[in-house]
PDB file of C-alpha atoms in Angstrom:
ATOM      1  CA  MET A 192     128.918 174.328  61.213  1.00 41.00           C
ATOM      2  CA  VAL A 193     130.128 171.074  60.151  1.00 47.00           C
ATOM      3  CA  ASP A 194     133.925 170.583  59.938  1.00 51.00           C
ATOM      4  CA  ARG A 195     134.436 168.382  56.827  1.00 56.00           C
ATOM      5  CA  GLY A 196     137.843 168.718  56.374  1.00 53.00           C
ATOM      6  CA  SER A 197     138.816 166.527  59.809  1.00 54.00           C
ATOM      7  CA  GLN A 198     139.277 162.869  60.543  1.00 54.00           C
ATOM      8  CA  GLY A 199     138.478 161.759  63.797  1.00 59.00           C
ATOM      9  CA  PRO A 200     138.508 157.963  65.201  1.00 58.00           C
ATOM     10  CA  ASP A 201     135.206 157.991  63.229  1.00 58.00           C
ATOM     11  CA  SER A 202     136.025 158.300  60.215  1.00 70.00           C
ATOM     12  CA  GLY A 203     135.515 155.782  57.351  1.00 87.00           C
ATOM     13  CA  ALA A 204     137.980 153.618  56.069  1.00 89.00           C
ATOM     14  CA  GLY A 205     137.065 155.114  52.435  1.00 91.00           C
ATOM     15  CA  LYS A 206     138.158 158.723  53.530  1.00 88.00           C
ATOM     16  CA  ARG A 207     141.299 157.584  55.176  1.00 89.00           C
ATOM     17  CA  ALA A 208     141.946 155.322  52.051  1.00 91.00           C
ATOM     18  CA  TYR A 209     141.178 158.621  49.848  1.00 91.00           C
ATOM     19  CA  GLU A 210     143.325 160.938  52.042  1.00 90.00           C
ATOM     20  CA  ALA A 211     146.505 157.939  51.930  1.00 91.00           C
ATOM     21  CA  ARG A 212     146.366 158.606  48.015  1.00 93.00           C
ATOM     22  CA  ARG A 213     146.481 162.312  48.212  1.00 91.00           C
ATOM     23  CA  ALA A 214     149.525 161.830  50.404  1.00 92.00           C
ATOM     24  CA  ALA A 215     150.803 159.405  48.193  1.00 92.00           C
ATOM     25  CA  LYS A 216     150.500 161.704  45.047  1.00 92.00           C
ATOM     26  CA  ALA A 217     151.993 164.454  46.469  1.00 90.00           C
ATOM     27  CA  GLY A 218     154.740 162.103  47.934  1.00 92.00           C
ATOM     28  CA  MET A 219     154.381 162.905  51.678  1.00 90.00           C
ATOM     29  CA  SER A 220     153.310 160.960  54.681  1.00 91.00           C
ATOM     30  CA  VAL A 221     149.479 160.930  55.692  1.00 90.00           C
ATOM     31  CA  GLU A 222     150.439 162.767  58.591  1.00 92.00           C
ATOM     32  CA  ARG A 223     152.441 165.328  56.873  1.00 92.00           C
ATOM     33  CA  TRP A 224     149.686 165.805  54.390  1.00 89.00           C
ATOM     34  CA  LYS A 225     147.052 166.162  56.757  1.00 90.00           C
ATOM     35  CA  ALA A 226     149.002 169.066  58.739  1.00 91.00           C
ATOM     36  CA  GLU A 227     149.485 170.914  55.761  1.00 91.00           C
ATOM     37  CA  LYS A 228     145.585 170.230  54.505  1.00 89.00           C
ATOM     38  CA  ASP A 229     144.925 171.804  58.128  1.00 89.00           C
ATOM     39  CA  GLU A 230     147.061 174.508  57.878  1.00 89.00           C
ATOM     40  CA  ARG A 231     145.702 175.514  54.330  1.00 87.00           C
ATOM     41  CA  ARG A 232     142.382 175.524  55.634  1.00 85.00           C
ATOM     42  CA  MET A 233     143.014 177.655  58.516  1.00 83.00           C
ATOM     43  CA  ALA A 234     145.035 180.234  56.413  1.00 81.00           C
ATOM     44  CA  GLU A 235     141.736 180.615  54.353  1.00 77.00           C
ATOM     45  CA  MET A 236     139.501 181.532  57.615  1.00 75.00           C
ATOM     46  CA  PRO A 237     140.325 184.889  57.387  1.00 70.00           C
ATOM     47  CA  VAL A 238     139.610 184.935  53.898  1.00 62.00           C
ATOM     48  CA  LEU A 239     136.159 183.589  54.624  1.00 57.00           C
ATOM     49  CA  ALA A 240     135.505 186.316  57.767  1.00 58.00           C
ATOM     50  CA  LYS A 241     136.375 188.967  55.504  1.00 60.00           C
ATOM     51  CA  ALA A 242     133.724 187.955  52.690  1.00 59.00           C
ATOM     52  CA  SER A 243     131.050 187.412  55.441  1.00 64.00           C
ATOM     53  CA  PRO A 244     129.744 191.312  55.114  1.00 67.00           C
ATOM     54  CA  ILE A 245     129.269 191.245  51.366  1.00 66.00           C
ATOM     55  CA  ALA A 246     127.742 188.029  51.690  1.00 68.00           C
ATOM     56  CA  ASP A 247     125.246 189.502  54.153  1.00 68.00           C
ATOM     57  CA  LYS A 248     124.508 192.052  52.019  1.00 71.00           C
ATOM     58  CA  MET A 249     123.732 189.889  49.319  1.00 74.00           C
ATOM     59  CA  ARG A 250     121.619 187.825  51.502  1.00 76.00           C
ATOM     60  CA  GLY A 251     119.556 190.983  52.242  1.00 81.00           C
ATOM     61  CA  ALA A 252     119.227 191.893  48.781  1.00 84.00           C
ATOM     62  CA  TRP A 253     118.265 188.442  47.742  1.00 83.00           C
ATOM     63  CA  ARG A 254     115.560 188.417  50.750  1.00 84.00           C
ATOM     64  CA  ARG A 255     113.967 191.687  49.334  1.00 87.00           C
ATOM     65  CA  LEU A 256     113.881 190.687  45.881  1.00 87.00           C
ATOM     66  CA  MET A 257     111.875 187.415  46.767  1.00 87.00           C
ATOM     67  CA  ASP A 258     109.536 189.306  49.481  1.00 88.00           C
ATOM     68  CA  ARG A 259     108.623 191.828  46.347  1.00 88.00           C
ATOM     69  CA  ALA A 260     107.496 188.739  43.913  1.00 89.00           C
ATOM     70  CA  HIS A 261     105.780 187.013  46.542  1.00 89.00           C
ATOM     71  CA  LYS A 262     103.753 190.962  47.133  1.00 86.00           C
ATOM     72  CA  PRO A 263     100.338 190.203  44.931  1.00 83.00           C
ATOM     73  CA  LEU A 264     100.153 192.707  42.169  1.00 77.00           C
TER      74      LEU A 264
END
């Protein structure tokens, strides 16, 4: 899984500038903005984990429908 929310030393100048604008708009420093952004993302993680059994069921239902659709008549 790709972690698109974190900024490492290899993140681009455009991404850093975007985060700086977002932080300025929120009225806080870039470091504080990143920390709060990471906290929000981590708070959402359990919600995503709880949603996965339903997603697995839907994935299985979709797979069964596609298998039926590809069977010859």
